[in-house]
N, C-alpha and C. Protein backbone atom coordinates (compact mmCIF):
# COMPACT_ATOMS: atom_id res chain seq x y z
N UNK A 1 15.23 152.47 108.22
CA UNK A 1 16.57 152.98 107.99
C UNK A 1 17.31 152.01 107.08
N UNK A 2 17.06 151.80 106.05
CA UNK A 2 17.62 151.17 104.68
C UNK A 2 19.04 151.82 104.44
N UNK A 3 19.16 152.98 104.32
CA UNK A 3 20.50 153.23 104.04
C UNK A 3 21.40 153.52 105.07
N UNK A 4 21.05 153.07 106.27
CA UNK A 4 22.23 153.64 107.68
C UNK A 4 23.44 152.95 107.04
N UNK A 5 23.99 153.97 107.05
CA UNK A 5 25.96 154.01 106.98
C UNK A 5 26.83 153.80 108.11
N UNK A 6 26.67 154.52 109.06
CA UNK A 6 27.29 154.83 110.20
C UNK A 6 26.60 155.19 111.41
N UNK A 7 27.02 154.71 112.92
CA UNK A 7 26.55 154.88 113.95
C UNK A 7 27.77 155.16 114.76
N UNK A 8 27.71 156.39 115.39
CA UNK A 8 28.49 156.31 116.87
C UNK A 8 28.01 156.80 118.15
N UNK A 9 28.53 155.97 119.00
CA UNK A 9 28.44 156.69 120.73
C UNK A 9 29.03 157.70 121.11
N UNK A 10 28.75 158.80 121.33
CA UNK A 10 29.30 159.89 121.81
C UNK A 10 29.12 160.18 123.33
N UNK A 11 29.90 160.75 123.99
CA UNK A 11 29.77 160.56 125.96
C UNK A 11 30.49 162.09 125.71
N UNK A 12 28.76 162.71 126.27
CA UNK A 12 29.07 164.15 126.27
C UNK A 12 28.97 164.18 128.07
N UNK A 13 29.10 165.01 128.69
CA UNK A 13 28.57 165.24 130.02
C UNK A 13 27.02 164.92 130.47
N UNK A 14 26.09 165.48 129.93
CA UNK A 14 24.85 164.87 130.10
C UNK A 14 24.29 163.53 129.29
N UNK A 15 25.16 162.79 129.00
CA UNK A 15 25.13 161.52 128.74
C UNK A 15 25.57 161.17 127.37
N UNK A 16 25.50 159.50 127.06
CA UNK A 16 25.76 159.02 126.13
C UNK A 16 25.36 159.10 125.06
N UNK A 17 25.27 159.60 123.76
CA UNK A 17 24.48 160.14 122.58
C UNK A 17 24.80 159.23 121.54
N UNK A 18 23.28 158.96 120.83
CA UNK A 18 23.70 157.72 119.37
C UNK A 18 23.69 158.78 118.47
N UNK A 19 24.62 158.56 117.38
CA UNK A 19 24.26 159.24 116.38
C UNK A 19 24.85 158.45 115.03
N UNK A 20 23.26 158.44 114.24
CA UNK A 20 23.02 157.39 112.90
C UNK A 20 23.09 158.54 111.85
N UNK A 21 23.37 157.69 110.94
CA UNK A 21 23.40 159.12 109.81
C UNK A 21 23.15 157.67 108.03
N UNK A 22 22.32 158.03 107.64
CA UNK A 22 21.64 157.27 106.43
C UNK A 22 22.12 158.14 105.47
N UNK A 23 22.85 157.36 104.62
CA UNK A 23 23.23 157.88 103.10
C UNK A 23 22.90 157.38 101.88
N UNK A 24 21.38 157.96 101.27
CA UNK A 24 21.34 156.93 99.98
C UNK A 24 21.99 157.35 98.90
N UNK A 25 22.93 156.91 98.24
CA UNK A 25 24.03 157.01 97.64
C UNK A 25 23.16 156.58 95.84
N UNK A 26 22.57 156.28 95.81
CA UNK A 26 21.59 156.48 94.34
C UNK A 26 20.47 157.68 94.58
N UNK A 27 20.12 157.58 95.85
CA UNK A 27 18.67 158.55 96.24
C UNK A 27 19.28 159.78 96.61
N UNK A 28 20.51 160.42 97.08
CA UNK A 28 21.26 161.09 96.86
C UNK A 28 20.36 161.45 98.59
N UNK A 29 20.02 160.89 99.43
CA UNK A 29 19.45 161.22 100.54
C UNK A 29 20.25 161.16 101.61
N UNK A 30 20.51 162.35 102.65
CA UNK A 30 21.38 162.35 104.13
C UNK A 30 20.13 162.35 105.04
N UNK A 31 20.21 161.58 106.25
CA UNK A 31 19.42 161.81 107.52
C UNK A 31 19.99 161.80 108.74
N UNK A 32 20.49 162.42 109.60
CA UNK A 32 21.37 162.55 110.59
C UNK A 32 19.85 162.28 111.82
N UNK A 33 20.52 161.22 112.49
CA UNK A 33 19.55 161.30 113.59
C UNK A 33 20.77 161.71 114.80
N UNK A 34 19.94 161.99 116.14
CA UNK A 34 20.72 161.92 117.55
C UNK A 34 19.70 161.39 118.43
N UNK A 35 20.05 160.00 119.27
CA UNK A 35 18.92 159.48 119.91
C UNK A 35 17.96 159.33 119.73
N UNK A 36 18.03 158.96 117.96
CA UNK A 36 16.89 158.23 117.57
C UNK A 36 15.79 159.32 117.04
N UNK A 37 16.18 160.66 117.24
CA UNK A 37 15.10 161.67 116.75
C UNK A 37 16.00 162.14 115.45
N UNK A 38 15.34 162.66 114.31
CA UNK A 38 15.38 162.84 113.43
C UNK A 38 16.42 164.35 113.64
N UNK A 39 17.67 164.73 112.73
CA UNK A 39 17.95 166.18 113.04
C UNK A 39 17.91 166.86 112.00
N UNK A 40 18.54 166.00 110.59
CA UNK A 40 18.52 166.76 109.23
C UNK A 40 17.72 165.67 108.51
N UNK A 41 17.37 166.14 107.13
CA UNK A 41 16.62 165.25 106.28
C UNK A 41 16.88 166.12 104.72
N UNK A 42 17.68 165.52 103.79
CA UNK A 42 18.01 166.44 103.06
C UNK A 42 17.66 165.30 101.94
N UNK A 43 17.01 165.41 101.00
CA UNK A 43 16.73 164.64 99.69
C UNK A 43 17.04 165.03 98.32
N UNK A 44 17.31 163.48 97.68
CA UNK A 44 17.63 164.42 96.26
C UNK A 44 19.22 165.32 96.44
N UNK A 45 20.33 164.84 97.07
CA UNK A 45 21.62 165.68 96.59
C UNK A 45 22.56 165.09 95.78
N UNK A 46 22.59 166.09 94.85
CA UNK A 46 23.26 165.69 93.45
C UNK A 46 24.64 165.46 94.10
N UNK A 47 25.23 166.31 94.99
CA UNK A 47 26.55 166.09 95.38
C UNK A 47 26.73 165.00 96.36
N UNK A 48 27.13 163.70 96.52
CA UNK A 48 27.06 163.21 96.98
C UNK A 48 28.30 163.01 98.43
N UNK A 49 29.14 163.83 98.09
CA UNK A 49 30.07 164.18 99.15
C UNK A 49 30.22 165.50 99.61
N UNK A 50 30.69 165.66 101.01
CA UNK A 50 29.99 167.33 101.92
C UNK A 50 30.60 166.61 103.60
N UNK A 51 29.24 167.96 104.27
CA UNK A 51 29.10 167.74 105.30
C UNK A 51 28.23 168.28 105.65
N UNK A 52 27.75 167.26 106.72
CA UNK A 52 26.15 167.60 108.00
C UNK A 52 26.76 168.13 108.82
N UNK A 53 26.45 169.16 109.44
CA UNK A 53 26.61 169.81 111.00
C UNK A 53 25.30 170.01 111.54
N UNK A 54 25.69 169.63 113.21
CA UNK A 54 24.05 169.72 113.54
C UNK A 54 24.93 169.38 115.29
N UNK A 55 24.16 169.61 116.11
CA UNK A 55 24.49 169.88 117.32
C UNK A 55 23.55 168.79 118.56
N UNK A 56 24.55 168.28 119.68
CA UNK A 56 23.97 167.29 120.29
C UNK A 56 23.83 167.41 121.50
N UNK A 57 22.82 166.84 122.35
CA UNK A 57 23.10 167.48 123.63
C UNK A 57 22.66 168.64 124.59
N UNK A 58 22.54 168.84 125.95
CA UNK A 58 22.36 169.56 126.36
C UNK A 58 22.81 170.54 126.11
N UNK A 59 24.73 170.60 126.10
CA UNK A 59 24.98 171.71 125.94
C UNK A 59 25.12 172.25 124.45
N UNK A 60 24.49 171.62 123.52
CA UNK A 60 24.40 171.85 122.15
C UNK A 60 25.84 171.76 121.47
N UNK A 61 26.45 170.96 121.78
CA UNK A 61 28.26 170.40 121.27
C UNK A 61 27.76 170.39 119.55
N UNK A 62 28.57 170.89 119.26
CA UNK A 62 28.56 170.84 117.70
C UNK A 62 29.13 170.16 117.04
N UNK A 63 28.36 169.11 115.85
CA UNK A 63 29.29 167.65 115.67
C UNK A 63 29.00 167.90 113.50
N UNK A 64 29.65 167.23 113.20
CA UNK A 64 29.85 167.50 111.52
C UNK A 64 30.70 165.82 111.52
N UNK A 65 29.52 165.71 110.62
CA UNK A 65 29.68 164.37 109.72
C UNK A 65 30.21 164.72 108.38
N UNK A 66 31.79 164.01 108.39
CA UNK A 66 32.08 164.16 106.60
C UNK A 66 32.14 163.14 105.60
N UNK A 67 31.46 163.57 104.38
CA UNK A 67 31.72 162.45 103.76
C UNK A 67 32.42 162.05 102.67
N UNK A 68 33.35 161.92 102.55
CA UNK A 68 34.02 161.63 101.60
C UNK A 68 34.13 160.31 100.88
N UNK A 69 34.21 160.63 99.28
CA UNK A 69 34.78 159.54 98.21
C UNK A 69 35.99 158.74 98.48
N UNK A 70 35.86 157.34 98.68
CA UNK A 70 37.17 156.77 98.57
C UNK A 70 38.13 156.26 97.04
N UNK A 71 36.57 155.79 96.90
CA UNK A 71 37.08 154.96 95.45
C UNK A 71 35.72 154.57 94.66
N UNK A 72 35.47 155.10 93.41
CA UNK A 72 34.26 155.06 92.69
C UNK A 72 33.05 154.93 93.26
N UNK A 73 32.48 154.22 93.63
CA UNK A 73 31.12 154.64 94.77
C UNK A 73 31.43 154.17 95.96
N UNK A 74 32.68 154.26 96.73
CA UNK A 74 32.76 153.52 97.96
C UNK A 74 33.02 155.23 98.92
N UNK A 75 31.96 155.55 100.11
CA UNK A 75 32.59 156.33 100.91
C UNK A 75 33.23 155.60 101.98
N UNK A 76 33.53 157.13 102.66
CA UNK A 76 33.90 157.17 103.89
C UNK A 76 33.49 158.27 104.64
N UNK A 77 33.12 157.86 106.18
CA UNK A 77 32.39 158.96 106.96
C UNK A 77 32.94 158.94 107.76
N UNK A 78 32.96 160.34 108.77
CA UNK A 78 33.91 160.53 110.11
C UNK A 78 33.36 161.38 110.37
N UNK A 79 33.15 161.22 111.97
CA UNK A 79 32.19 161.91 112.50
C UNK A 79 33.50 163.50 113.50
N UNK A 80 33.10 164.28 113.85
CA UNK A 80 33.46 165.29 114.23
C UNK A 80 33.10 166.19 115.47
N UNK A 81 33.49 166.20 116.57
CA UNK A 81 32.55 167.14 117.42
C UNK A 81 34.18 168.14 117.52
N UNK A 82 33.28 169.30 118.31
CA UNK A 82 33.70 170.83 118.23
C UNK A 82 35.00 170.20 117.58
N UNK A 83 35.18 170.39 116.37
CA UNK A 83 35.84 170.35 114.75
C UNK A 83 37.03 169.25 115.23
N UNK A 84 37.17 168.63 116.27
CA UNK A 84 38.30 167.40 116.76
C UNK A 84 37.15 166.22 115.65
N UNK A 85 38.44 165.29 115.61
CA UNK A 85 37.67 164.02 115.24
C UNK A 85 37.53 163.05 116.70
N UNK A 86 36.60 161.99 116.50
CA UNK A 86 35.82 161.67 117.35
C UNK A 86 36.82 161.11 118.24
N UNK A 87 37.81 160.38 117.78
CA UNK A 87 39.03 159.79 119.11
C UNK A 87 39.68 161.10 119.41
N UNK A 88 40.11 162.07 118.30
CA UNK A 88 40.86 163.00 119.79
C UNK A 88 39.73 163.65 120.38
N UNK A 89 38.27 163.71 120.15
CA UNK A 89 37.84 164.88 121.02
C UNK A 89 37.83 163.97 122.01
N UNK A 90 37.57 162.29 122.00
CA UNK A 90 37.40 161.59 123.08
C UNK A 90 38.32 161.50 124.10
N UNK A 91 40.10 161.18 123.96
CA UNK A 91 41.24 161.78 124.04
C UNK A 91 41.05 162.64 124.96
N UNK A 92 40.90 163.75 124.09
CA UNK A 92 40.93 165.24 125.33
C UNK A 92 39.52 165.38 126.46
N UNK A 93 38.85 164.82 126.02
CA UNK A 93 37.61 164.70 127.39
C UNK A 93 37.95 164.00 128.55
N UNK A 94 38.61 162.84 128.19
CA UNK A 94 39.04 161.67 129.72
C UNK A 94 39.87 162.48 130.14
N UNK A 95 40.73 163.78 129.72
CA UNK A 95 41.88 164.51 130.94
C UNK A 95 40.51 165.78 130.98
N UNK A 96 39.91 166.13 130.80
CA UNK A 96 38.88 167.68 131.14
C UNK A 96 37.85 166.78 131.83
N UNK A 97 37.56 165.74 131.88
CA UNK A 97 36.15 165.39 132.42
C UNK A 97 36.81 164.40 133.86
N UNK A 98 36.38 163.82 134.44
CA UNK A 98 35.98 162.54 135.49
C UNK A 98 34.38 161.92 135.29
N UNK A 99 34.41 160.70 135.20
CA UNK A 99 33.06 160.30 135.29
C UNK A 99 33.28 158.84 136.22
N UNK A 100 31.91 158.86 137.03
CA UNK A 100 31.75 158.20 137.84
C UNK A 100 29.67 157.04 137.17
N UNK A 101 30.00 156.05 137.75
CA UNK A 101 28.75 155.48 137.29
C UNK A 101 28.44 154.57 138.83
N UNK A 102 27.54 155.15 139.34
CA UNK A 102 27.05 154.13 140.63
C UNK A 102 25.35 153.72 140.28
N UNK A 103 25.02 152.99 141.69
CA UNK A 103 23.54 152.43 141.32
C UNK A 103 23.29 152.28 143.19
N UNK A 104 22.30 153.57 143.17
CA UNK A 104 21.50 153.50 144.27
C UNK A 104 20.05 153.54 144.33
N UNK A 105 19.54 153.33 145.71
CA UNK A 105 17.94 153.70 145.53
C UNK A 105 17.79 152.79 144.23
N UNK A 106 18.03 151.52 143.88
CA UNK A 106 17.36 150.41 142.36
C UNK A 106 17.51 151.46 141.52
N UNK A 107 18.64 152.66 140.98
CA UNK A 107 18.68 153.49 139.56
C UNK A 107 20.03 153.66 139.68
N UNK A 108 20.31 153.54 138.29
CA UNK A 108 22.49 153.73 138.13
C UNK A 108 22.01 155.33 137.56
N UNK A 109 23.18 156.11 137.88
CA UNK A 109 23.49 157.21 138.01
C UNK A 109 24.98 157.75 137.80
N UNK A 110 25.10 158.52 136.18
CA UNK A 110 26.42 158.69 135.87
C UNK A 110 26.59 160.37 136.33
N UNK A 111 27.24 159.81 136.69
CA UNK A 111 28.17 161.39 137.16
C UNK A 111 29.20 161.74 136.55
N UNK A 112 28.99 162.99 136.20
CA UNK A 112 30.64 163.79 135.20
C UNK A 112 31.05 165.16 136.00
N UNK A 113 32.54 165.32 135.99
CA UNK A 113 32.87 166.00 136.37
C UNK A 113 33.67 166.87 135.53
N UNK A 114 32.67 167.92 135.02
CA UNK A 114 33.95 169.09 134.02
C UNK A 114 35.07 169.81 134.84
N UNK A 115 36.33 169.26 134.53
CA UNK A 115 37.12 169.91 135.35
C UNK A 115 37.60 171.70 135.13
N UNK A 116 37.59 171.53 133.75
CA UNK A 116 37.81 172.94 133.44
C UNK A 116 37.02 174.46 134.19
N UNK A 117 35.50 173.45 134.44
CA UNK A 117 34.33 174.40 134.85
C UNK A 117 33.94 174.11 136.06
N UNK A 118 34.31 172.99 136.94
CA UNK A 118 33.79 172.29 137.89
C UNK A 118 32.32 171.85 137.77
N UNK A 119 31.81 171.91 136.62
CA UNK A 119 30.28 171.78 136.62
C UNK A 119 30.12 170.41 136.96
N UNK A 120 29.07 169.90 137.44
CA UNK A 120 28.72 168.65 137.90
C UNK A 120 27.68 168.22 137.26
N UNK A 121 27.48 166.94 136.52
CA UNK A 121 26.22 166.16 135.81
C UNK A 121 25.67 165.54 136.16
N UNK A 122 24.41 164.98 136.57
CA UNK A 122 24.26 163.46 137.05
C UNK A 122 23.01 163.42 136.02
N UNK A 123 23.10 162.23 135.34
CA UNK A 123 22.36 161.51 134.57
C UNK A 123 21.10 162.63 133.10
N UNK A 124 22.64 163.27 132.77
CA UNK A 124 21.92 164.48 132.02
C UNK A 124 21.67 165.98 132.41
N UNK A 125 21.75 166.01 133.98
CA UNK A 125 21.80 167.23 134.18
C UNK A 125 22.22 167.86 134.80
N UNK A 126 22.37 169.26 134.48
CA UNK A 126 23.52 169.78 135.45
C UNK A 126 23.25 170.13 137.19
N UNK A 127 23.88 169.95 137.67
CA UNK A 127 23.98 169.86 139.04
C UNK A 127 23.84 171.29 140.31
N UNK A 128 23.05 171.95 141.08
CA UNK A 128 23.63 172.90 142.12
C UNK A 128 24.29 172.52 142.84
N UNK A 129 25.67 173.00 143.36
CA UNK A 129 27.03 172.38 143.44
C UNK A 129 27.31 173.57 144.69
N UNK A 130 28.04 173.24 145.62
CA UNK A 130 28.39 174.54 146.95
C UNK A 130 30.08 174.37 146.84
N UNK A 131 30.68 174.45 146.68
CA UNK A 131 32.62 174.37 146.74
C UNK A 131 32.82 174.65 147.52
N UNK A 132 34.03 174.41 148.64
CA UNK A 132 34.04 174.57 149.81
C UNK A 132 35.77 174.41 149.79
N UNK A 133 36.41 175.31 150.71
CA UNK A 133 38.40 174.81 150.71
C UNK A 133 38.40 174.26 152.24
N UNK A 134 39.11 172.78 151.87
CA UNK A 134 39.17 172.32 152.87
C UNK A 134 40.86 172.42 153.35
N UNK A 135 41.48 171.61 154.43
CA UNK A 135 42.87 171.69 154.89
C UNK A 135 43.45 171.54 153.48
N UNK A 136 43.31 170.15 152.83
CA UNK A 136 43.94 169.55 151.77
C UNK A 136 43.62 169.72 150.42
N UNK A 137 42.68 170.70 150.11
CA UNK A 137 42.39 171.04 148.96
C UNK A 137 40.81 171.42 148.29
N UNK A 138 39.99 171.27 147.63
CA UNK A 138 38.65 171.55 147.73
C UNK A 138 37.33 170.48 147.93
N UNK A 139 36.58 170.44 148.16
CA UNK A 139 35.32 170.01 147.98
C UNK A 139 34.04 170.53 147.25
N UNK A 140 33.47 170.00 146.46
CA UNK A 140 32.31 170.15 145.37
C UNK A 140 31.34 169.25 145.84
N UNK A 141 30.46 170.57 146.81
CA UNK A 141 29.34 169.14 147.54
C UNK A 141 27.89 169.28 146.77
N UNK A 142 27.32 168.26 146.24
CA UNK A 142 25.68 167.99 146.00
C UNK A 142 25.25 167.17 146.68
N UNK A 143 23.74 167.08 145.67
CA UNK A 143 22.86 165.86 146.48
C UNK A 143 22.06 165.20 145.22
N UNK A 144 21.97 163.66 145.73
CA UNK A 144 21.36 163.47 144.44
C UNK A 144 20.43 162.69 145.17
N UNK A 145 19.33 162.41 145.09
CA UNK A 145 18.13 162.31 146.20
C UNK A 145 18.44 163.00 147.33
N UNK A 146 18.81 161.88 147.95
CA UNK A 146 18.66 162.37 150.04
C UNK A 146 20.01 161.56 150.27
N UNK A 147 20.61 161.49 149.38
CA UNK A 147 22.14 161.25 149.75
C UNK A 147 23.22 162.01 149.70
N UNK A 148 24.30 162.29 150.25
CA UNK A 148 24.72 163.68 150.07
C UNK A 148 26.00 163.41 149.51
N UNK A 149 26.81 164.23 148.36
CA UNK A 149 27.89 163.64 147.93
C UNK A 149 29.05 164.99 147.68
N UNK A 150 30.03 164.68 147.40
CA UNK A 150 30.74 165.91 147.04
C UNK A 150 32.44 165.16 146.58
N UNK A 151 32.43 165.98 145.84
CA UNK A 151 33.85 165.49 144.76
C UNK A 151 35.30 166.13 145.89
N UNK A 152 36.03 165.26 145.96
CA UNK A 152 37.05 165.74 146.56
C UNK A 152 38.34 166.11 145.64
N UNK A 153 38.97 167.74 145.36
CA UNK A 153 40.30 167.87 144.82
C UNK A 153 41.33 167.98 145.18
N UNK A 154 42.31 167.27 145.38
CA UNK A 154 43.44 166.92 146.14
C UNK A 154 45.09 166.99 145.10
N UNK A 155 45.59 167.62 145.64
CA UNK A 155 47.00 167.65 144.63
C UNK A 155 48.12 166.33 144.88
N UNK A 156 48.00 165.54 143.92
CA UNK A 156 48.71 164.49 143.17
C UNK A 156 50.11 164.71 144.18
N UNK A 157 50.83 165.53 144.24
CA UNK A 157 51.96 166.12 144.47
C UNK A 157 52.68 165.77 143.22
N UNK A 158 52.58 165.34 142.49
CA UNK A 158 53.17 165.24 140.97
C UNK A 158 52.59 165.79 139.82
N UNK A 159 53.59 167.36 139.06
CA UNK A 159 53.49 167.43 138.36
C UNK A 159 52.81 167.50 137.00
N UNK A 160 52.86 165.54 136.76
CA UNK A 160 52.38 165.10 135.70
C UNK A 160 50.90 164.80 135.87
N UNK A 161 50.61 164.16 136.96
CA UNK A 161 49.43 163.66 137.22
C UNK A 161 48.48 164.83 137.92
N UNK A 162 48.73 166.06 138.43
CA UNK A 162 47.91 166.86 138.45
C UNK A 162 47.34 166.88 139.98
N UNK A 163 45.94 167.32 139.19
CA UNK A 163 45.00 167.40 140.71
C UNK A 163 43.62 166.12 140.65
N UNK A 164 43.73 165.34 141.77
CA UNK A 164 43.32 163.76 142.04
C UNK A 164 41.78 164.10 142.30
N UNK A 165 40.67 163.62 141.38
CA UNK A 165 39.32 164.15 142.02
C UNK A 165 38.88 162.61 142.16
N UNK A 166 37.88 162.99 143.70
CA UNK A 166 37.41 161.80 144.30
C UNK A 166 36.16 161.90 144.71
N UNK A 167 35.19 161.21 144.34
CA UNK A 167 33.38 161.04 144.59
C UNK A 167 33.39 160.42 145.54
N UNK A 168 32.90 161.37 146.54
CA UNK A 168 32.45 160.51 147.64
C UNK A 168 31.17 160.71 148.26
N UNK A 169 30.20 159.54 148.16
CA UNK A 169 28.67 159.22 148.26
C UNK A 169 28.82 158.84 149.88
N UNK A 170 27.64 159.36 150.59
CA UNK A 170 27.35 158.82 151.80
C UNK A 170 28.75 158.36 152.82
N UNK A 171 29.72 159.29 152.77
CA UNK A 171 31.11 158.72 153.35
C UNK A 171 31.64 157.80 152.74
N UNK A 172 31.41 157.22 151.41
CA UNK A 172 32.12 156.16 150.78
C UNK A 172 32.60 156.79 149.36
N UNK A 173 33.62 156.15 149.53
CA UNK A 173 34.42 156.41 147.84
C UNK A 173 34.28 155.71 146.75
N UNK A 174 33.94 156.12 145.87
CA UNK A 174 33.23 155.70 144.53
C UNK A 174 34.07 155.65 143.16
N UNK A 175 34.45 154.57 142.79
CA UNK A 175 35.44 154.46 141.97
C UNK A 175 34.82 154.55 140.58
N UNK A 176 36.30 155.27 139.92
CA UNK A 176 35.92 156.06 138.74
C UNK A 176 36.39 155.14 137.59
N UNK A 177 35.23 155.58 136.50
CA UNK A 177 35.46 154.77 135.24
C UNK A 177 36.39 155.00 134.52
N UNK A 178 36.84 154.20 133.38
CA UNK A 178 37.76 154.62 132.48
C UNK A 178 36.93 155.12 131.35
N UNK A 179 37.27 156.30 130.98
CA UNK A 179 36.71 157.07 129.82
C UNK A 179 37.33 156.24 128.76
């Protein structure tokens, strides 16, 4: 990878995604990788500014690399998922998502919580999930081995702050990361 330009981390629900993208800017060559596997390979483009679209992920999130001219041969690239740029889509995921990262049984294990969908992730995949209404609000119970867990939703009583979701593994509460 002689001409890598740009690399970013992307934190989709089924995990953290690299994505490299090589621009030979005399060889007129784009290569968009995601996790290291190859996605586009385009050689020989006379135009040297555009865009790659190409999709990441389980749930196939759709991401577009642009590239633009700054100043005589100097670019600039910015990466794109579903058409947000990469800080606001990131932005709007930490209020739609919860993610949790523990380490049991000797293996860490990230957990996401789509709030919009209630879907549940652990370490790439999606989850069978039972919901349940309790006195104080809901429960989202799984299992991830032979431990039994379930997300608790509880109303904030404020407004602003919403509805409070809480992982709780084996009767213990599992504190959540900052997106």
């Amino acid at each position: 990878m002689t001409d890598l330009v740009a690399v970013w981390d992307v934190a989709l629900s089924d995990g953290v995604h690299k994505i490299e993208f090589e621009h030979g800017t005399t060889s007129g060559k784009r290569v968009v990788y995601v996790d290291g596997k190859e996605e586009i390979r385009k050689e020989w483009m006379f135009k040297l500014v555009g865009k790659e679209t190409f999709y990441v992920g389980a749930a196939k999130t759709k991401a577009t690399i642009n590239i633009d001219a700054i100043s005589g041969f100097a670019y600039e690239y910015t990466l794109e998922i579903n058409g947000k740029s990469l800080k606001k889509y990131m932005e709007n995921r930490s209020k739609t998502t919860n993610t949790w990262v523990l380490h049991m049984d000797g293996e860490n294990f990230r957990i996401v919580l789509e709030k919009d969908t209630m879907d549940v992730w652990c370490n790439g995949k999606k989850l069978e999930t039972a919901g349940e209404f309790v006195d104080d609000g809901t429960e989202t119970h799984f299992s991830i081995g032979n431990h039994d867990c379930y997300i608790k939703a509880v109303s904030s009583g404020k407004r602003k702050e919403g509805i409070i979701h809480t992982l709780i593994v084996d009767n213990r509460e599992i504190p959540e990361i900052a997106s």
